[in-house]
PDB file of C-alpha atoms and ligand atoms in Angstrom:
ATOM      1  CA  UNK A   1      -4.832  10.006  26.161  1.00  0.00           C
ATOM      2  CA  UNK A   2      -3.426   8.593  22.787  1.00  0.00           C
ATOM      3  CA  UNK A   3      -5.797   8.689  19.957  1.00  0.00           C
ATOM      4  CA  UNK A   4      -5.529   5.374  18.551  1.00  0.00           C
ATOM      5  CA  UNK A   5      -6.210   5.465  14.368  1.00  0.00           C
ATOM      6  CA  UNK A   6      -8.535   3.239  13.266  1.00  0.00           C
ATOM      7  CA  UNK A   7      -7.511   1.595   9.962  1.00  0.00           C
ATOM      8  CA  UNK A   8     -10.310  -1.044  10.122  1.00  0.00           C
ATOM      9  CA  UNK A   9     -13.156   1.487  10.889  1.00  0.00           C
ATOM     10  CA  UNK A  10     -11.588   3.886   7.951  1.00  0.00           C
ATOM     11  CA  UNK A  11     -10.941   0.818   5.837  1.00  0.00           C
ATOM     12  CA  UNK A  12     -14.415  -0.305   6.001  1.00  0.00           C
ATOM     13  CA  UNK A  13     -15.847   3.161   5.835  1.00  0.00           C
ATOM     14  CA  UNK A  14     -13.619   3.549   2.149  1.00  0.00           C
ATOM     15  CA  UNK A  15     -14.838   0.105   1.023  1.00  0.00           C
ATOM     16  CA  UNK A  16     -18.697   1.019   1.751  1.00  0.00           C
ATOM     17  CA  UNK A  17     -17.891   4.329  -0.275  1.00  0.00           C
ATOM     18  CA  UNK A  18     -16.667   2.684  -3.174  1.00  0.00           C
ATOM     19  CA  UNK A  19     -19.426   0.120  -3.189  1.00  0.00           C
ATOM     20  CA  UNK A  20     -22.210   2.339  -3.711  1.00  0.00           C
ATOM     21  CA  UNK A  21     -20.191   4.418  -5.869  1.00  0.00           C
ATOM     22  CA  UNK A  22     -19.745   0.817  -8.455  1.00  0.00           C
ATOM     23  CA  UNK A  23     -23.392   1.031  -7.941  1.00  0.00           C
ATOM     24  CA  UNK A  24     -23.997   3.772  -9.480  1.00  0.00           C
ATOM     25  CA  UNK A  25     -21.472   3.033 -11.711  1.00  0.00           C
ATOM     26  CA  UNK A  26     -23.552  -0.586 -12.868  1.00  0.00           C
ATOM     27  CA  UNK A  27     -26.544   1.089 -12.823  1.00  0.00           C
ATOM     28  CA  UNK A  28     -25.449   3.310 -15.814  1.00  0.00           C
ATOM     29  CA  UNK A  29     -23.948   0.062 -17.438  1.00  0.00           C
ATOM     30  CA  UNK A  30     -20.378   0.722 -16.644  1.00  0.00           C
ATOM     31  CA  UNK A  31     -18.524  -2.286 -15.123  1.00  0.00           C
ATOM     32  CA  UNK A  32     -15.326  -3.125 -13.624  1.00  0.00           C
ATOM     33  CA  UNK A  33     -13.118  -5.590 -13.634  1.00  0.00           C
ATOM     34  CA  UNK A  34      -9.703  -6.477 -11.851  1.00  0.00           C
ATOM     35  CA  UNK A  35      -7.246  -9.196 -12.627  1.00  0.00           C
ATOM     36  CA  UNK A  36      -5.373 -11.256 -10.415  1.00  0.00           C
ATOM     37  CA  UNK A  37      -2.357 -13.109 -11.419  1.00  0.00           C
ATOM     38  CA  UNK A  38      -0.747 -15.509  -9.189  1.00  0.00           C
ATOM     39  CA  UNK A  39       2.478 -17.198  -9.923  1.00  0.00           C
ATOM     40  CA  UNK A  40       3.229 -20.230  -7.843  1.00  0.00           C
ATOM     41  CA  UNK A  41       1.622 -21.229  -4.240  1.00  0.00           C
ATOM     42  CA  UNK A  42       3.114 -19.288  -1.714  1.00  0.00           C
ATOM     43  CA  UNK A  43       0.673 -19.461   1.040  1.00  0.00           C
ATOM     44  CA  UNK A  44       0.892 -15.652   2.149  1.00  0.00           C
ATOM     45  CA  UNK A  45       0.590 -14.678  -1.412  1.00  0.00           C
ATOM     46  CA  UNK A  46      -2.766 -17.106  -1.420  1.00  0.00           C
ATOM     47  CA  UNK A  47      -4.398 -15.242   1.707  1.00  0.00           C
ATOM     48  CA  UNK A  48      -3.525 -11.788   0.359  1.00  0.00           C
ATOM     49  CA  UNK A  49      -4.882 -13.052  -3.133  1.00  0.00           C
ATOM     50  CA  UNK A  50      -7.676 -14.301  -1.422  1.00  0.00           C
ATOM     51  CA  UNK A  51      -8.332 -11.515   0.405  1.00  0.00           C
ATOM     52  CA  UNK A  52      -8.429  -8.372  -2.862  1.00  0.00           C
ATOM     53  CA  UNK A  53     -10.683 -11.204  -4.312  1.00  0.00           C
ATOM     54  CA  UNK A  54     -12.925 -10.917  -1.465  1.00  0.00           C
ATOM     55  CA  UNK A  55     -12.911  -7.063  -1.564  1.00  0.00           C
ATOM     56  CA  UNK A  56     -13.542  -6.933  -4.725  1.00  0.00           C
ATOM     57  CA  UNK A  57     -17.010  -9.051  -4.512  1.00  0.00           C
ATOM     58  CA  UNK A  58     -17.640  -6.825  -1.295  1.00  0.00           C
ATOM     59  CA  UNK A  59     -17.707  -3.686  -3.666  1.00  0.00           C
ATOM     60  CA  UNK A  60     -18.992  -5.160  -6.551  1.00  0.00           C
ATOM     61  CA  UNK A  61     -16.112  -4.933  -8.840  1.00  0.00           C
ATOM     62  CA  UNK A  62     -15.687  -8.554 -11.109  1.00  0.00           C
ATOM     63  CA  UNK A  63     -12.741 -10.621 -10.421  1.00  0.00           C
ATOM     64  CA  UNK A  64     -10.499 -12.726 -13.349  1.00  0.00           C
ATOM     65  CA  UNK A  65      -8.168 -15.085 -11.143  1.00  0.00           C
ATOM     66  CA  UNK A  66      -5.036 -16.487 -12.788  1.00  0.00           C
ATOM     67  CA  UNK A  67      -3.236 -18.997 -10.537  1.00  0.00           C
ATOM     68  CA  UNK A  68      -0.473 -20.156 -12.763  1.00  0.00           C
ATOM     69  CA  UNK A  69       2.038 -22.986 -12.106  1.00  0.00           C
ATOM     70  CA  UNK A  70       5.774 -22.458 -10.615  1.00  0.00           C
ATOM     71  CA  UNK A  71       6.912 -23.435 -13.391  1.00  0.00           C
ATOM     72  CA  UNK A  72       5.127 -20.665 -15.914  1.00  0.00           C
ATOM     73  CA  UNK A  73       7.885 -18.687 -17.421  1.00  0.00           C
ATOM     74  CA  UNK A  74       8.676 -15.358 -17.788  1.00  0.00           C
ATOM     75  CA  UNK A  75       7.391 -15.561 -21.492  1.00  0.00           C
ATOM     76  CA  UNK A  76       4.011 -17.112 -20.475  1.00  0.00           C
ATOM     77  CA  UNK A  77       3.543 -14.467 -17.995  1.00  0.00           C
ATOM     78  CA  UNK A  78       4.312 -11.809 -20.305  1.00  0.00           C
ATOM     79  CA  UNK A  79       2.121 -12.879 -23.318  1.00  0.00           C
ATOM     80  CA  UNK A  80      -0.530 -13.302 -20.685  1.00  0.00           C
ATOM     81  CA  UNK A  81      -0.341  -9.990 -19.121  1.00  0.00           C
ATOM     82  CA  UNK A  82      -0.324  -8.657 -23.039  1.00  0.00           C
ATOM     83  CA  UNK A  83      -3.429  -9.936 -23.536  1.00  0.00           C
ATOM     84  CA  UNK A  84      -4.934  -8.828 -20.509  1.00  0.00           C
ATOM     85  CA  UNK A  85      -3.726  -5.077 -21.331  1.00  0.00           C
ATOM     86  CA  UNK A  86      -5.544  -5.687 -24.764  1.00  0.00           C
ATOM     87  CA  UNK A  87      -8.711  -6.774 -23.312  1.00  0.00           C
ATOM     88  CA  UNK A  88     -11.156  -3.667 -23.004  1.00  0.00           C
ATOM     89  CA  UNK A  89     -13.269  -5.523 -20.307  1.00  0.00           C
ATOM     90  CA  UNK A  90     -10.248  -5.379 -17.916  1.00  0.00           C
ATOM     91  CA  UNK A  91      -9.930  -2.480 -15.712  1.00  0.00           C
ATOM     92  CA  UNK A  92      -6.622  -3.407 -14.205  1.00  0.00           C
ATOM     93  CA  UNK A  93      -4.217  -5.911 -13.656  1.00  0.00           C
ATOM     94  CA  UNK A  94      -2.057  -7.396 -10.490  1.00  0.00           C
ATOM     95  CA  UNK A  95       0.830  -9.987 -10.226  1.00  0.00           C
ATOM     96  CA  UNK A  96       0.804 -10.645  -6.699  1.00  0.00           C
ATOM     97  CA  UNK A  97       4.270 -10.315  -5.917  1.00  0.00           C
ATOM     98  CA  UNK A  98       6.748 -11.886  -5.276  1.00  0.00           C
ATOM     99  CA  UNK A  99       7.327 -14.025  -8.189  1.00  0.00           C
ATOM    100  CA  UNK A 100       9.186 -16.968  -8.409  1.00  0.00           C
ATOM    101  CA  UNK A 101      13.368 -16.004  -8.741  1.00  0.00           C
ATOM    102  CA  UNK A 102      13.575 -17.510 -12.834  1.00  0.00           C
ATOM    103  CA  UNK A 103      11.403 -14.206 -13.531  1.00  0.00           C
ATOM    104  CA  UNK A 104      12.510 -10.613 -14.002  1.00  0.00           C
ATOM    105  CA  UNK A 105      10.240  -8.845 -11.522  1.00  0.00           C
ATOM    106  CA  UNK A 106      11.238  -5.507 -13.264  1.00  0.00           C
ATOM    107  CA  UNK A 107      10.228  -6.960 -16.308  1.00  0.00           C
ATOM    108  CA  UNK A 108       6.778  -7.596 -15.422  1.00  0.00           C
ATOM    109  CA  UNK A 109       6.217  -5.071 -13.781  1.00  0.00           C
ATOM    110  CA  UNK A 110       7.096  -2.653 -16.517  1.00  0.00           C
ATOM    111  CA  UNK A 111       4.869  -5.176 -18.896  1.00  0.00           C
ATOM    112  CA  UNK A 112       1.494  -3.959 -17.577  1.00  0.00           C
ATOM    113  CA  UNK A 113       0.113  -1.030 -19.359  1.00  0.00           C
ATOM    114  CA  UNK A 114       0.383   2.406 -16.841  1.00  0.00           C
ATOM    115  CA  UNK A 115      -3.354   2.583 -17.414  1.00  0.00           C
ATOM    116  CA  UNK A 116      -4.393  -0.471 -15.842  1.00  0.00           C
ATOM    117  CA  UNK A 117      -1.433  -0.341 -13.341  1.00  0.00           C
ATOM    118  CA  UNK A 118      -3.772  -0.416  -9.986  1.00  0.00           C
ATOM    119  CA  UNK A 119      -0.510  -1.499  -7.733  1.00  0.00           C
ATOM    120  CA  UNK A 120       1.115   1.805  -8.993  1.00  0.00           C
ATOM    121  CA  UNK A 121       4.312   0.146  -9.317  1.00  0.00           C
ATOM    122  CA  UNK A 122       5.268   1.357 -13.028  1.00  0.00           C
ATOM    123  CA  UNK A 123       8.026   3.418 -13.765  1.00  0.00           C
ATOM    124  CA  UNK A 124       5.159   5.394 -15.160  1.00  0.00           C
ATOM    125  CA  UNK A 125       2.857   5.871 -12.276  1.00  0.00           C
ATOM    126  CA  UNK A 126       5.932   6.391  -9.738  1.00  0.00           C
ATOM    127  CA  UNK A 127       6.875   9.340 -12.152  1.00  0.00           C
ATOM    128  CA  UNK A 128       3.917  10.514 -12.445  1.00  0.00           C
ATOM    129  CA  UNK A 129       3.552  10.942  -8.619  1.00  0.00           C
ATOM    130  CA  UNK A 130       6.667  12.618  -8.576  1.00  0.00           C
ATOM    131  CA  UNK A 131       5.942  15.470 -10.903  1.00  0.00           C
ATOM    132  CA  UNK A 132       2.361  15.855  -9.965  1.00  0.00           C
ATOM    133  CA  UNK A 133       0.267  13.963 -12.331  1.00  0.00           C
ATOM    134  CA  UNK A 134      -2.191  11.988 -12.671  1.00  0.00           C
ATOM    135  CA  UNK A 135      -1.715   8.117 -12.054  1.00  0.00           C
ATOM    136  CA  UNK A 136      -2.043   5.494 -10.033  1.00  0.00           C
ATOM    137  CA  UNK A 137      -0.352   5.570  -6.344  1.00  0.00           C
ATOM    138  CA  UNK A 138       1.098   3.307  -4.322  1.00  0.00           C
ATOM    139  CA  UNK A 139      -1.713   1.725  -2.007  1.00  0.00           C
ATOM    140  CA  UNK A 140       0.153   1.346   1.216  1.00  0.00           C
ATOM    141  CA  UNK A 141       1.094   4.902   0.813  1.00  0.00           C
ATOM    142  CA  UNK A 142      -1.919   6.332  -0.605  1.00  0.00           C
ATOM    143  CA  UNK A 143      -3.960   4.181   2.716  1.00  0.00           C
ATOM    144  CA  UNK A 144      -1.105   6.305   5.185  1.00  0.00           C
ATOM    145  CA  UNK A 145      -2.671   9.672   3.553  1.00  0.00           C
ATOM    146  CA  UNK A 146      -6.195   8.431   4.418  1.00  0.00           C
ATOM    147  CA  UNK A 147      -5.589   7.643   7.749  1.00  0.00           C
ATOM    148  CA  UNK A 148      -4.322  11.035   8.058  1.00  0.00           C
ATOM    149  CA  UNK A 149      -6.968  12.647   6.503  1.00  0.00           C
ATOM    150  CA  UNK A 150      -9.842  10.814   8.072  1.00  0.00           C
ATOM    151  CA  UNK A 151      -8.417  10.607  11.582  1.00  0.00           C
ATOM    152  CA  UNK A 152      -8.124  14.981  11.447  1.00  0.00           C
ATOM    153  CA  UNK A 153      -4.749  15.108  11.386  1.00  0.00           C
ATOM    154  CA  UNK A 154      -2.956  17.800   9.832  1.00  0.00           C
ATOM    155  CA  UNK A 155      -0.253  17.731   6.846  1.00  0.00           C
ATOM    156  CA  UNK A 156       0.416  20.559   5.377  1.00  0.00           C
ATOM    157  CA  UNK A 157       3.581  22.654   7.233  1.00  0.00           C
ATOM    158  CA  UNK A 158       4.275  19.949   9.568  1.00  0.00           C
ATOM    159  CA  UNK A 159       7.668  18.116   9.756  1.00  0.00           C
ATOM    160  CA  UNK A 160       7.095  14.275   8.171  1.00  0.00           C
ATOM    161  CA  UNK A 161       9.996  11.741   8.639  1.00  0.00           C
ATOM    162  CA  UNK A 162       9.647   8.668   6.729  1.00  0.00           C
ATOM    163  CA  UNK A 163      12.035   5.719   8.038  1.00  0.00           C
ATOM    164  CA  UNK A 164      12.551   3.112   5.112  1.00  0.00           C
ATOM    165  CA  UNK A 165      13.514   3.439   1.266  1.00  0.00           C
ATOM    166  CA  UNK A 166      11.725   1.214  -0.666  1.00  0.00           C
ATOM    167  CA  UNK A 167       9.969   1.568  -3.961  1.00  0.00           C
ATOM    168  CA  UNK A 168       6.688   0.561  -2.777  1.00  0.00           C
ATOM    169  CA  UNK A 169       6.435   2.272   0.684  1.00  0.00           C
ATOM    170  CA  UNK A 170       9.224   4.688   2.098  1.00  0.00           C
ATOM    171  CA  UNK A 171       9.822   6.628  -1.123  1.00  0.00           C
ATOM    172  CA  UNK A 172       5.958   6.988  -3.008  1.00  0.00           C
ATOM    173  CA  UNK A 173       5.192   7.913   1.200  1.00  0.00           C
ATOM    174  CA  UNK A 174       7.684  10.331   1.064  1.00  0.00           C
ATOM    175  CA  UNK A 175       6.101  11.990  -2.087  1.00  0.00           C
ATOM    176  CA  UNK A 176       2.857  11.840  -1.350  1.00  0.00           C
ATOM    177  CA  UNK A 177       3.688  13.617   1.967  1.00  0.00           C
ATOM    178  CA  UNK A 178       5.482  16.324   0.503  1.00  0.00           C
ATOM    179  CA  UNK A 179       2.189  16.618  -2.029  1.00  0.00           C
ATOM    180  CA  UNK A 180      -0.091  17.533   0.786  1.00  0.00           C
ATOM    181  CA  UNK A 181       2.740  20.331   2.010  1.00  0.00           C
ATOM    182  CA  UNK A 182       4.190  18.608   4.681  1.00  0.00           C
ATOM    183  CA  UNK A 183       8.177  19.097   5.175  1.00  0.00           C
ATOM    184  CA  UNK A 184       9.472  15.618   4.126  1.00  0.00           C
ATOM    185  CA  UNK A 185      13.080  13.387   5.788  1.00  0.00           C
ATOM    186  CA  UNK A 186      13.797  10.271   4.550  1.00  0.00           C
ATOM    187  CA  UNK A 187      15.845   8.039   6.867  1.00  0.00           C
ATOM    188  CA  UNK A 188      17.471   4.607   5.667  1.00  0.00           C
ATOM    189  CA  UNK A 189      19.988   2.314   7.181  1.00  0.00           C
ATOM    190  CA  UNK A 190      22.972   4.926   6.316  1.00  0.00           C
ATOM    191  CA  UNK A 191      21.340   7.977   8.401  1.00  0.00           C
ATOM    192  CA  UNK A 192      23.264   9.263  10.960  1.00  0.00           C
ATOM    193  CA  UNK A 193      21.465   9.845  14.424  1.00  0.00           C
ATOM    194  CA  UNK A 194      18.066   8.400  13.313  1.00  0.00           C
ATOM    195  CA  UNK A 195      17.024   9.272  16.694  1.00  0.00           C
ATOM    196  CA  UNK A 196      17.337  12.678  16.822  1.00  0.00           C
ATOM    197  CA  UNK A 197      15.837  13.086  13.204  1.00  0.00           C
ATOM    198  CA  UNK A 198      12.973  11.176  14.052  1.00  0.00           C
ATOM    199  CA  UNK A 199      12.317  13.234  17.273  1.00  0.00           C
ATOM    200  CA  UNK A 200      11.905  15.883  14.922  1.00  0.00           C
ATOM    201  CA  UNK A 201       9.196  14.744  13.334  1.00  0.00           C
ATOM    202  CA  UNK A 202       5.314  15.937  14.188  1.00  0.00           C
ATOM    203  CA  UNK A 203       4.232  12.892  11.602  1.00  0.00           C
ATOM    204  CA  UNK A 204       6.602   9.857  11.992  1.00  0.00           C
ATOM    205  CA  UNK A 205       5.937   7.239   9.358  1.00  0.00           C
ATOM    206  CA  UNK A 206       7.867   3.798   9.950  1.00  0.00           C
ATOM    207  CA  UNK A 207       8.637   1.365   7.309  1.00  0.00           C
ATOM    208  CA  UNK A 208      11.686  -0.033   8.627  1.00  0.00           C
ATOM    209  CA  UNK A 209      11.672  -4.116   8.786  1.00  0.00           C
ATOM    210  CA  UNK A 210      12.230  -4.579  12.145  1.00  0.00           C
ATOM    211  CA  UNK A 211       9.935  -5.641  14.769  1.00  0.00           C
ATOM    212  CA  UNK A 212       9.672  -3.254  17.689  1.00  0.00           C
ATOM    213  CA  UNK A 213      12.306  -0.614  16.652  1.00  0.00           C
ATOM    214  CA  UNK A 214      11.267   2.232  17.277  1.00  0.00           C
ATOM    215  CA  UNK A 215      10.207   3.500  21.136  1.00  0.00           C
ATOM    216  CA  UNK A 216       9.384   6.192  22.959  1.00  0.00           C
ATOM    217  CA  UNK A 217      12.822   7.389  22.985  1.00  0.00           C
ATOM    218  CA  UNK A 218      12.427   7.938  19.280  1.00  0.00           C
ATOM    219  CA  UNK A 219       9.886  10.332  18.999  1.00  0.00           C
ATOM    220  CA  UNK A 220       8.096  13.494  20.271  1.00  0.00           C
ATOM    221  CA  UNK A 221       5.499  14.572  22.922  1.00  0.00           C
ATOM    222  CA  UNK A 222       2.126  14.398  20.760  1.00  0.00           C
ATOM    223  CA  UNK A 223       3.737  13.440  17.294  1.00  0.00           C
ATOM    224  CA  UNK A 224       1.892  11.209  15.474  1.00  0.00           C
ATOM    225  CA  UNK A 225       3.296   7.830  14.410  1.00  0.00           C
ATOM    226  CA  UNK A 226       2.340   5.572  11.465  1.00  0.00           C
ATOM    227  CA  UNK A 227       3.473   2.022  11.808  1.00  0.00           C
ATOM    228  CA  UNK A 228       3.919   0.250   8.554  1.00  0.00           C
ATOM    229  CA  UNK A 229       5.183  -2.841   9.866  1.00  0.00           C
ATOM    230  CA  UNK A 230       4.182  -6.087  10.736  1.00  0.00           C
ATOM    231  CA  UNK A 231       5.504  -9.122  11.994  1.00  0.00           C
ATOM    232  CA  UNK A 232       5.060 -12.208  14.958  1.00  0.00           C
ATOM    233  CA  UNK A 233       6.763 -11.463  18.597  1.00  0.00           C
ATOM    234  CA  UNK A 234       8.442 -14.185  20.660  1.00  0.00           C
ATOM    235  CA  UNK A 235       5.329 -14.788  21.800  1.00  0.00           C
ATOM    236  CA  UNK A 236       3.812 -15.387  18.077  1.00  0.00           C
ATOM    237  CA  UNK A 237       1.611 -11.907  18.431  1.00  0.00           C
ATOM    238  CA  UNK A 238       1.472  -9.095  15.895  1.00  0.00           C
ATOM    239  CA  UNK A 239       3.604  -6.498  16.419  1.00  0.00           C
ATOM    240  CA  UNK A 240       4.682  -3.760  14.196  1.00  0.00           C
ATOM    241  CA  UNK A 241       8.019  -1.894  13.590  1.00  0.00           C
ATOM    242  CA  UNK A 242       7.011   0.482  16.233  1.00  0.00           C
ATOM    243  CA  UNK A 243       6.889  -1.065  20.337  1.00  0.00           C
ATOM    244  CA  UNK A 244       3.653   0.039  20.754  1.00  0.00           C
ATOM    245  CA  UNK A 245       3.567  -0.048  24.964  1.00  0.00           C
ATOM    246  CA  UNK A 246       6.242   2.412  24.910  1.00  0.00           C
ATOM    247  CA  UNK A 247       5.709   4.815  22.430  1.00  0.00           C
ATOM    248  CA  UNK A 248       2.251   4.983  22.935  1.00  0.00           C
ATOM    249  CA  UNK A 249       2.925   6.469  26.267  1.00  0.00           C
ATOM    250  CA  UNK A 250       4.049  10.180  24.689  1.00  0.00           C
ATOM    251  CA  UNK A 251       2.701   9.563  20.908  1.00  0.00           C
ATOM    252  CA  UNK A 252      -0.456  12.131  19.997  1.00  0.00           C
ATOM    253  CA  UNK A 253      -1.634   9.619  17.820  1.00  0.00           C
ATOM    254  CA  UNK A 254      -0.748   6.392  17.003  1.00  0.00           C
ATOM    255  CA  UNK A 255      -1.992   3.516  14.793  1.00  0.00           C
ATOM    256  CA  UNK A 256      -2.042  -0.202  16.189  1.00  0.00           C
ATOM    257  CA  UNK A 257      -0.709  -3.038  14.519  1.00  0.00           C
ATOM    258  CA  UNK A 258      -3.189  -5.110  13.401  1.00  0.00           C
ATOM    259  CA  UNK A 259      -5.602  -2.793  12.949  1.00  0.00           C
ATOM    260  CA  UNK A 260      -4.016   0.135  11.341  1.00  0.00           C
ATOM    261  CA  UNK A 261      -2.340   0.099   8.198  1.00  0.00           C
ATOM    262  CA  UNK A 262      -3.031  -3.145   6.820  1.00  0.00           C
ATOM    263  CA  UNK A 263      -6.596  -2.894   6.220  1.00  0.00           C
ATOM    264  CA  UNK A 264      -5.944   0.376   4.370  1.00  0.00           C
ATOM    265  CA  UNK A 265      -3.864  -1.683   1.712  1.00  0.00           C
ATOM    266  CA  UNK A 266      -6.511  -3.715   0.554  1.00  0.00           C
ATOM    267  CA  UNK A 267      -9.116  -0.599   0.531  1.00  0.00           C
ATOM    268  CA  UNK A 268      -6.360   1.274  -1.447  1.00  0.00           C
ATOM    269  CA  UNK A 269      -6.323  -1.142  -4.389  1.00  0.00           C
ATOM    270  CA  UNK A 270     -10.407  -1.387  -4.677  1.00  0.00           C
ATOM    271  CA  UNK A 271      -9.973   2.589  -4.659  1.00  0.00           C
ATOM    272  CA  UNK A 272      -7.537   2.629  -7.523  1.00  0.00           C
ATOM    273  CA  UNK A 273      -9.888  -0.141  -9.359  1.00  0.00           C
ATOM    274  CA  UNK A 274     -12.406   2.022  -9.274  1.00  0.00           C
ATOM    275  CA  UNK A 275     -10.312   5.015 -10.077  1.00  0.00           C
ATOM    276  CA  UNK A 276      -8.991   3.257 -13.472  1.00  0.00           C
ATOM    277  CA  UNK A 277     -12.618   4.460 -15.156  1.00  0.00           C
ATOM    278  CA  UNK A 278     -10.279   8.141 -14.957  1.00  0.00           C
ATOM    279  CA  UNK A 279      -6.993   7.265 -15.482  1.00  0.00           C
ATOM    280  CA  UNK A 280      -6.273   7.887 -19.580  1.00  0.00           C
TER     281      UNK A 280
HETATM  282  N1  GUN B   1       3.043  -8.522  -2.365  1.00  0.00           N
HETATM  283  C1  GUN B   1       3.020  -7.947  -1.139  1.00  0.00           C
HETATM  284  N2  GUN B   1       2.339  -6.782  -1.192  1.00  0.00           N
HETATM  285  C2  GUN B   1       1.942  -6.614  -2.462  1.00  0.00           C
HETATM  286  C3  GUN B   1       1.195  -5.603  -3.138  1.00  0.00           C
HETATM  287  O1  GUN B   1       0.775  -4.595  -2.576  1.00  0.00           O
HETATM  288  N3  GUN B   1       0.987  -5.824  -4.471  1.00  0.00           N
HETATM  289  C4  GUN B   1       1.449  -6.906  -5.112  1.00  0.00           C
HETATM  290  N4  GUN B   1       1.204  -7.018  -6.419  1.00  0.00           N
HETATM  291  N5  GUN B   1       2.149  -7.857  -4.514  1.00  0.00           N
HETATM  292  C5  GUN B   1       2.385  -7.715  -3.204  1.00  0.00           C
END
């Protein structure tokens, strides 16, 4: 039988850990505090603002919301994030991404101060993965290590393929991978015989884009696969970038989609939150 990983059992399990340790925290005076900036009203960005907002008052860690106009520009944004990196009573700071096109993304991303950088999208943090030091990581990534961890599954020695590229999933996965030992592939939309690389791999970790790509075919007797994607069927269900039916059938392990990653996300960022009391 598949062992199906639980990311809203392990989510929840992470969130209740962090909210006694703010507890504690409060009770010896120490507080945090997360800022949200949203630019514009796109209504995904809304429910995912809503929902870190929500975590956050789960956990007991303070909320600032910014919901800024459309038409803020790049300067406003920048002079308010300034401020906010100033402000000792902020523990860290989020622009719920995307933004709207007339602003640099780069720019603002670069704008908030590495210390309070609980996305772990800086230039700093991302090096700072890569060479082994302390900062803040990625929380999709960081949520895929959990799930690992928490679900008994082994890293260290075994062959990892990561399918997908991107700055925020396929390549701070592919580091964090190869920091818990584990012999690390990145595939991408140039690799040549994905299939046969991926049927390598004892921990397959898709971040691809594409609803249903990846099947049986793809991967090993009892390898473990991490679906990263999500997405609506034909039929308007959730699906991920793996087809579930099928490669359920020889996966080891396997997490569902909804119901695996995504909840890790969320539990990711009030981790890092919390984490910013250490980060100097
Ligand atoms: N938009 C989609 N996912 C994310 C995320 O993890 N962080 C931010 N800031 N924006 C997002």
């Amino acid at each position: 039988m598949v062992q199906l990983i639980d990311g809203k059992t392990i989510s929840k399990q992470i969130k209740d850990e962090l909210k006694e340790q703010v507890a504690e925290l409060s009770a010896k005076g120490v507080k945090i505090c997360l800022a949200v900036i949203q630019v514009g009203n796109d209504p995904a960005s809304s429910v995912y603002v809503g929902n870190k907002k929500k975590a956050c008052a789960y956990i007991g860690i303070d909320s600032l919301s910014y919901e800024l106009p459309e038409e803020t520009t790049e300067k406003e944004l920048l002079e308010l994030i300034d401020k906010l990196n100033k402000d000792d009573a902020v523990n860290g700071i989020l622009v719920q991404l995307p933004v709207p096109k007339h602003i640099d993304e780069d720019k603002i991303i670069k704008a908030i101060s590495p210390l309070k950088d609980v996305d772990g999208f800086h230039p700093m943090s991302v090096g700072a993965l890569s060479i082994g030091q302390p900062g803040f990581v990625s929380c999709t990534p960081a949520g895929v290590i959990q799930l690992l961890k928490r679900s008994g599954i082994e890293i260290a020695g075994k062959e990892c393929v990561v399918i997908g590229r991107s700055n925020i999933v396929g390549k701070p996965m592919a580091m964090l991978l190869l920091r818990e030992n584990g012999t690390v592939t990145i595939c991408h939309s140039k690799t040549k015989d994905l299939k046969e690389v991926c049927k390598r791999a004892d921990i397959l970790v898709v971040a691809i884009g594409r609803p249903k790509m990846i099947d049986a075919s793809y991967i090993k007797e009892g390898a473990t696969v991490i679906d990263v994607g999500i997405h609506r069927d034909e039929n308007n269900k959730l699906c991920g970038d793996v087809d579930f039916e099928s490669a359920s059938k020889v996966a080891g392990a396997i997490t569902p989609v909804p119901g695996g990653v995504g909840p890790m996300t969320i539990a990711m960022l009030m981790h890092n939150c919390v984490d910013s009391i250490n980060i100097k």
